[in-house]
């Protein structure tokens, strides 16, 4: 083959650039869907005695994609900035963050209390959120209903709410992963409290890790 | 089921601020307002529950100084009065005086001043009531008239 022929063939070649998300306007707008819709709730601390629980607990917004999650997470105040007696709740679909909700009534929660200032609480809360929305804390079935952070004067409490309270094996797996997410050592306890005992004065955990 | 690891989710975090689908300014304003109210409430609580210096009712407080004990080489222990007087400002100024009598006279109140006695003032001091409850006992007649004893003594006289 002569040099002219090679040159001609090279010019005839139509090498297309590899297609990426960035190369297409439509693909660029593509969002990463989550397994389910999540709703963020906020409990405003009572500043007036006339305010009831239903007045204080309000849904803030919902999201269904990773991009929407980041937009919301980066915009809202972090737990360390929130006033005392505030709570953030992130719950699946339209589940209300209450024991009375049918999706929660037979369930319970893995909970841990961080006493004192806990400088890395914002990071721990973000890790808990990512584990829940990414569904990596659940192995098989989606046992997780939501995740909650309570901001109190002397402590922060992070809890993961499950839809059942009697599936010991599945709950233990979730608890072990949650312990890793919260960076808890072997000397620190994580307790599982069924919602059925929540109204007791001193509820005893049914599982401890 | 769609799953994302923590690393995957972190990779998808945007570098720029993305607008949200709700009124974030109102939400932040609510939080700021609550924080402000809580700040006022805390300040008010501190004001009404602060410790007051006037809480000294009850027994008068007497501040006793611990006597210094000096033990000599023979094992005898004695009270060290000099050490106490040296610490007094009044005793220091009295050191300039020549007369030993005068020196003692000046030093004496200094040692008394070491111990502070706080006594509650007696409210009855200007009324008709006795200033001291013990006065009631001392004013009482000590000897009572005994009629039988008087009769006996008359018979003896006869």
mmCIF file of C-alpha atoms in Angstrom, chain A residues 32-121:
data_model
loop_
_atom_site.group_PDB
_atom_site.id
_atom_site.type_symbol
_atom_site.label_atom_id
_atom_site.label_comp_id
_atom_site.label_asym_id
_atom_site.label_seq_id
_atom_site.Cartn_x
_atom_site.Cartn_y
_atom_site.Cartn_z
ATOM 1 C CA UNK A 32 -28.648 8.530 40.112
ATOM 2 C CA UNK A 33 -31.890 7.113 41.441
ATOM 3 C CA UNK A 34 -32.119 5.822 44.988
ATOM 4 C CA UNK A 35 -33.928 2.632 45.888
ATOM 5 C CA UNK A 36 -36.821 4.577 47.354
ATOM 6 C CA UNK A 37 -38.055 8.040 48.059
ATOM 7 C CA UNK A 38 -36.844 9.542 51.358
ATOM 8 C CA UNK A 39 -38.449 12.317 53.385
ATOM 9 C CA UNK A 40 -36.556 14.615 55.720
ATOM 10 C CA UNK A 41 -38.428 15.661 58.851
ATOM 11 C CA UNK A 42 -37.461 18.245 61.438
ATOM 12 C CA UNK A 43 -38.623 18.536 65.044
ATOM 13 C CA UNK A 44 -38.538 22.153 66.111
ATOM 14 C CA UNK A 45 -37.861 22.645 69.834
ATOM 15 C CA UNK A 46 -40.872 23.975 71.738
ATOM 16 C CA UNK A 47 -40.416 27.617 72.660
ATOM 17 C CA UNK A 48 -43.993 28.076 73.801
ATOM 18 C CA UNK A 49 -46.023 25.783 76.105
ATOM 19 C CA UNK A 50 -48.973 25.881 73.714
ATOM 20 C CA UNK A 51 -47.019 24.067 70.981
ATOM 21 C CA UNK A 52 -47.858 20.372 70.658
ATOM 22 C CA UNK A 53 -45.802 17.516 69.184
ATOM 23 C CA UNK A 54 -47.788 17.619 65.942
ATOM 24 C CA UNK A 55 -46.996 21.324 65.579
ATOM 25 C CA UNK A 56 -43.317 20.701 66.101
ATOM 26 C CA UNK A 57 -42.755 17.736 63.795
ATOM 27 C CA UNK A 58 -42.812 18.779 60.154
ATOM 28 C CA UNK A 59 -41.673 17.257 56.828
ATOM 29 C CA UNK A 60 -39.042 19.474 55.240
ATOM 30 C CA UNK A 61 -38.576 17.921 51.800
ATOM 31 C CA UNK A 62 -38.312 14.638 49.880
ATOM 32 C CA UNK A 63 -35.772 13.291 47.411
ATOM 33 C CA UNK A 64 -35.303 10.279 45.163
ATOM 34 C CA UNK A 65 -31.829 10.701 43.686
ATOM 35 C CA UNK A 66 -28.269 10.945 44.975
ATOM 36 C CA UNK A 67 -27.902 14.436 43.506
ATOM 37 C CA UNK A 68 -31.028 15.711 45.262
ATOM 38 C CA UNK A 69 -29.772 14.223 48.520
ATOM 39 C CA UNK A 70 -26.468 16.112 48.281
ATOM 40 C CA UNK A 71 -28.197 19.354 47.372
ATOM 41 C CA UNK A 72 -30.380 19.098 50.491
ATOM 42 C CA UNK A 73 -27.642 17.809 52.786
ATOM 43 C CA UNK A 74 -25.269 20.615 51.824
ATOM 44 C CA UNK A 75 -27.934 23.292 52.240
ATOM 45 C CA UNK A 76 -29.480 22.447 55.611
ATOM 46 C CA UNK A 77 -27.783 23.308 58.918
ATOM 47 C CA UNK A 78 -25.589 20.522 60.311
ATOM 48 C CA UNK A 79 -26.499 18.848 63.635
ATOM 49 C CA UNK A 80 -23.863 20.813 65.567
ATOM 50 C CA UNK A 81 -25.534 24.064 64.529
ATOM 51 C CA UNK A 82 -29.071 23.004 65.495
ATOM 52 C CA UNK A 83 -30.691 24.286 68.706
ATOM 53 C CA UNK A 84 -31.113 21.876 71.634
ATOM 54 C CA UNK A 85 -34.156 19.594 71.567
ATOM 55 C CA UNK A 86 -34.094 19.519 67.742
ATOM 56 C CA UNK A 87 -34.327 16.274 65.778
ATOM 57 C CA UNK A 88 -33.666 15.374 62.157
ATOM 58 C CA UNK A 89 -35.508 12.296 60.868
ATOM 59 C CA UNK A 90 -34.968 10.725 57.468
ATOM 60 C CA UNK A 91 -37.711 8.186 56.680
ATOM 61 C CA UNK A 92 -38.522 6.002 53.730
ATOM 62 C CA UNK A 93 -41.462 7.006 51.516
ATOM 63 C CA UNK A 94 -44.284 8.424 53.595
ATOM 64 C CA UNK A 95 -43.535 6.722 56.928
ATOM 65 C CA UNK A 96 -44.000 9.171 59.771
ATOM 66 C CA UNK A 97 -41.176 9.180 62.324
ATOM 67 C CA UNK A 98 -43.514 8.009 65.085
ATOM 68 C CA UNK A 99 -44.008 4.658 66.884
ATOM 69 C CA UNK A 100 -47.699 4.818 66.023
ATOM 70 C CA UNK A 101 -47.111 4.679 62.268
ATOM 71 C CA UNK A 102 -48.182 1.208 61.002
ATOM 72 C CA UNK A 103 -44.749 0.709 59.416
ATOM 73 C CA UNK A 104 -43.027 1.334 62.761
ATOM 74 C CA UNK A 105 -45.443 -0.117 65.305
ATOM 75 C CA UNK A 106 -43.950 -3.636 65.239
ATOM 76 C CA UNK A 107 -40.378 -2.414 64.923
ATOM 77 C CA UNK A 108 -37.663 -0.953 67.081
ATOM 78 C CA UNK A 109 -34.428 0.989 66.924
ATOM 79 C CA UNK A 110 -30.705 0.505 67.242
ATOM 80 C CA UNK A 111 -29.539 3.485 69.255
ATOM 81 C CA UNK A 112 -26.394 5.018 70.649
ATOM 82 C CA UNK A 113 -25.898 8.112 72.761
ATOM 83 C CA UNK A 114 -22.805 10.252 72.270
ATOM 84 C CA UNK A 115 -22.201 12.090 75.535
ATOM 85 C CA UNK A 116 -20.530 15.486 75.559
ATOM 86 C CA UNK A 117 -19.565 17.732 72.693
ATOM 87 C CA UNK A 118 -18.682 14.993 70.127
ATOM 88 C CA UNK A 119 -16.796 17.146 67.574
ATOM 89 C CA UNK A 120 -17.264 14.630 64.726
ATOM 90 C CA UNK A 121 -21.049 14.305 65.128
#
